[in-house]
Amino acid sequence: MPVFATAGSKVYIGTALPSGTGELTADDFDDIVWTSISNLETIGAVGDTSNAVDGTFIDRARVVRMKGARDGGQMELVAGLDYSDAGQLALIAAEKSPHEFAFKVEFNDKPETGASPKNSTRMFVALVMSASEQLDGADNLMKLNASLAINSNVIRTNASAT
């Protein structure tokens, strides 16, 4: 698949879904009812990083590093504020909840041909840590800024022709 633009991508919030203690699979998201979050300006980053585990050994006079726990990171969403958008309202409600929610990012990258072309997706479970309104100057749109703390692995599906 060649490179592609973010334009046309969509982000969805689903129902509450606990991350559990193991790795999630695409099957864990089969029964999720998805609600599109509209008017997105930026989606942010998604993907694991490893924490660094350090040890300083006197006999080696060297700091030795190892990989520690995986961290899904924070995804920062910015949307043009719309009080009638069901996805934005779900984000605001999720911020008030202590529960984790399912999220799906769908790229605009499906093949032009095929029996039933499908876009790539990224699915994960996150806590909505913030949902704040950004009030800038007179010539700016009002924004909804949401921060998602990713608590699971990210399930990747590739674009396909079927």
GROMACS .gro file of C-alpha atoms in nm:
model
  162
    1MET     CA    1   0.000   0.000   0.000
    2PRO     CA    2   0.144   0.340  -0.093
    3VAL     CA    3   0.151   0.629   0.152
    4PHE     CA    4  -0.178   0.808   0.207
    5ALA     CA    5  -0.315   1.123   0.370
    6THR     CA    6  -0.496   1.143   0.702
    7ALA     CA    7  -0.781   1.325   0.524
    8GLY     CA    8  -1.093   1.109   0.514
    9SER     CA    9  -0.997   0.910   0.824
   10LYS     CA   10  -1.258   0.861   1.096
   11VAL     CA   11  -1.249   0.798   1.470
   12TYR     CA   12  -1.522   0.609   1.651
   13ILE     CA   13  -1.602   0.564   2.018
   14GLY     CA   14  -1.766   0.240   2.125
   15THR     CA   15  -1.921   0.103   2.437
   16ALA     CA   16  -1.738   0.040   2.762
   17LEU     CA   17  -1.487  -0.243   2.720
   18PRO     CA   18  -1.240  -0.341   2.993
   19SER     CA   19  -0.884  -0.395   2.872
   20GLY     CA   20  -0.842  -0.703   3.093
   21THR     CA   21  -0.504  -0.853   3.165
   22GLY     CA   22  -0.406  -1.006   2.831
   23GLU     CA   23  -0.368  -0.898   2.472
   24LEU     CA   24  -0.690  -0.804   2.294
   25THR     CA   25  -0.778  -0.938   1.949
   26ALA     CA   26  -1.006  -0.808   1.674
   27ASP     CA   27  -1.270  -1.056   1.795
   28ASP     CA   28  -1.300  -0.861   2.122
   29PHE     CA   29  -1.441  -0.570   1.920
   30ASP     CA   30  -1.697  -0.768   1.714
   31ASP     CA   31  -2.003  -0.674   1.920
   32ILE     CA   32  -1.913  -0.308   1.971
   33VAL     CA   33  -2.163  -0.044   1.856
   34TRP     CA   34  -1.956   0.240   1.708
   35THR     CA   35  -2.040   0.611   1.710
   36SER     CA   36  -1.846   0.843   1.479
   37ILE     CA   37  -1.676   1.148   1.631
   38SER     CA   38  -1.729   1.429   1.380
   39ASN     CA   39  -1.539   1.743   1.285
   40LEU     CA   40  -1.196   1.610   1.380
   41GLU     CA   41  -0.901   1.836   1.301
   42THR     CA   42  -0.627   1.617   1.446
   43ILE     CA   43  -0.619   1.257   1.559
   44GLY     CA   44  -0.281   1.236   1.730
   45ALA     CA   45  -0.056   0.934   1.775
   46VAL     CA   46  -0.125   0.570   1.856
   47GLY     CA   47   0.117   0.288   1.931
   48ASP     CA   48   0.323   0.127   2.202
   49THR     CA   49   0.648   0.246   2.351
   50SER     CA   50   0.856   0.059   2.605
   51ASN     CA   51   0.954   0.202   2.940
   52ALA     CA   52   1.327   0.202   3.003
   53VAL     CA   53   1.461  -0.011   3.288
   54ASP     CA   54   1.809   0.103   3.397
   55GLY     CA   55   2.081  -0.059   3.600
   56THR     CA   56   2.417   0.097   3.684
   57PHE     CA   57   2.678  -0.170   3.743
   58ILE     CA   58   2.986  -0.067   3.938
   59ASP     CA   59   3.209  -0.337   3.793
   60ARG     CA   60   3.117  -0.238   3.436
   61ALA     CA   61   3.113   0.142   3.485
   62ARG     CA   62   2.820   0.138   3.248
   63VAL     CA   63   2.447   0.204   3.259
   64VAL     CA   64   2.266  -0.096   3.113
   65ARG     CA   65   1.915  -0.052   2.975
   66MET     CA   66   1.643  -0.304   2.915
   67LYS     CA   67   1.290  -0.278   2.787
   68GLY     CA   68   1.023  -0.269   3.056
   69ALA     CA   69   0.645  -0.247   3.048
   70ARG     CA   70   0.468  -0.141   2.728
   71ASP     CA   71   0.281   0.190   2.727
   72GLY     CA   72   0.002   0.260   2.477
   73GLY     CA   73   0.049   0.633   2.524
   74GLN     CA   74  -0.198   0.917   2.495
   75MET     CA   75  -0.398   1.003   2.184
   76GLU     CA   76  -0.495   1.368   2.160
   77LEU     CA   77  -0.811   1.439   1.961
   78VAL     CA   78  -0.907   1.790   1.852
   79ALA     CA   79  -1.251   1.849   1.701
   80GLY     CA   80  -1.460   2.148   1.600
   81LEU     CA   81  -1.706   2.169   1.890
   82ASP     CA   82  -2.056   2.047   1.797
   83TYR     CA   83  -2.309   1.998   2.078
   84SER     CA   84  -2.533   1.795   1.846
   85ASP     CA   85  -2.265   1.538   1.752
   86ALA     CA   86  -2.334   1.201   1.916
   87GLY     CA   87  -1.964   1.105   1.909
   88GLN     CA   88  -1.853   1.424   2.083
   89LEU     CA   89  -2.129   1.382   2.341
   90ALA     CA   90  -2.015   1.023   2.400
   91LEU     CA   91  -1.656   1.147   2.454
   92ILE     CA   92  -1.776   1.403   2.710
   93ALA     CA   93  -1.983   1.137   2.890
   94ALA     CA   94  -1.690   0.891   2.883
   95GLU     CA   95  -1.466   1.149   3.051
   96LYS     CA   96  -1.708   1.151   3.345
   97SER     CA   97  -1.695   0.770   3.367
   98PRO     CA   98  -1.428   0.561   3.543
   99HIS     CA   99  -1.463   0.293   3.272
  100GLU     CA  100  -1.250   0.215   2.966
  101PHE     CA  101  -1.407   0.247   2.622
  102ALA     CA  102  -1.341   0.089   2.284
  103PHE     CA  103  -1.202   0.316   2.011
  104LYS     CA  104  -1.151   0.262   1.640
  105VAL     CA  105  -0.956   0.471   1.391
  106GLU     CA  106  -1.043   0.397   1.028
  107PHE     CA  107  -0.810   0.524   0.759
  108ASN     CA  108  -0.915   0.628   0.409
  109ASP     CA  109  -0.689   0.380   0.230
  110LYS     CA  110  -0.899   0.099   0.082
  111PRO     CA  111  -0.804  -0.029  -0.262
  112GLU     CA  112  -0.995   0.113  -0.557
  113THR     CA  113  -1.082  -0.233  -0.685
  114GLY     CA  114  -1.194  -0.558  -0.530
  115ALA     CA  115  -1.506  -0.749  -0.432
  116SER     CA  116  -1.556  -0.552  -0.109
  117PRO     CA  117  -1.269  -0.308  -0.041
  118LYS     CA  118  -1.202  -0.229   0.326
  119ASN     CA  119  -1.000   0.044   0.497
  120SER     CA  120  -0.724  -0.017   0.750
  121THR     CA  121  -0.822   0.019   1.115
  122ARG     CA  122  -0.663   0.059   1.455
  123MET     CA  123  -0.866  -0.054   1.757
  124PHE     CA  124  -0.784  -0.016   2.124
  125VAL     CA  125  -0.927   0.042   2.471
  126ALA     CA  126  -0.873   0.376   2.645
  127LEU     CA  127  -0.981   0.596   2.932
  128VAL     CA  128  -1.106   0.940   2.832
  129MET     CA  129  -0.887   1.147   3.062
  130SER     CA  130  -1.008   1.490   2.950
  131ALA     CA  131  -1.272   1.649   2.732
  132SER     CA  132  -1.219   2.024   2.746
  133GLU     CA  133  -1.341   2.313   2.537
  134GLN     CA  134  -1.079   2.536   2.375
  135LEU     CA  135  -1.196   2.896   2.350
  136ASP     CA  136  -0.960   3.094   2.127
  137GLY     CA  137  -0.988   3.430   1.952
  138ALA     CA  138  -1.272   3.575   1.748
  139ASP     CA  139  -1.155   3.420   1.420
  140ASN     CA  140  -1.117   3.067   1.556
  141LEU     CA  141  -1.360   2.780   1.576
  142MET     CA  142  -1.437   2.655   1.924
  143LYS     CA  143  -1.275   2.317   1.983
  144LEU     CA  144  -1.326   2.002   2.186
  145ASN     CA  145  -0.992   1.859   2.303
  146ALA     CA  146  -0.998   1.502   2.430
  147SER     CA  147  -0.710   1.301   2.571
  148LEU     CA  148  -0.730   0.921   2.548
  149ALA     CA  149  -0.506   0.712   2.777
  150ILE     CA  150  -0.458   0.388   2.583
  151ASN     CA  151  -0.469   0.088   2.818
  152SER     CA  152  -0.444  -0.199   2.570
  153ASN     CA  153  -0.248  -0.322   2.276
  154VAL     CA  154  -0.345  -0.166   1.941
  155ILE     CA  155  -0.511  -0.408   1.702
  156ARG     CA  156  -0.414  -0.332   1.343
  157THR     CA  157  -0.608  -0.447   1.040
  158ASN     CA  158  -0.474  -0.375   0.692
  159ALA     CA  159  -0.667  -0.242   0.396
  160SER     CA  160  -0.792  -0.520   0.173
  161ALA     CA  161  -0.976  -0.580  -0.152
  162THR     CA  162  -1.223  -0.821   0.015
   0.00000   0.00000   0.00000
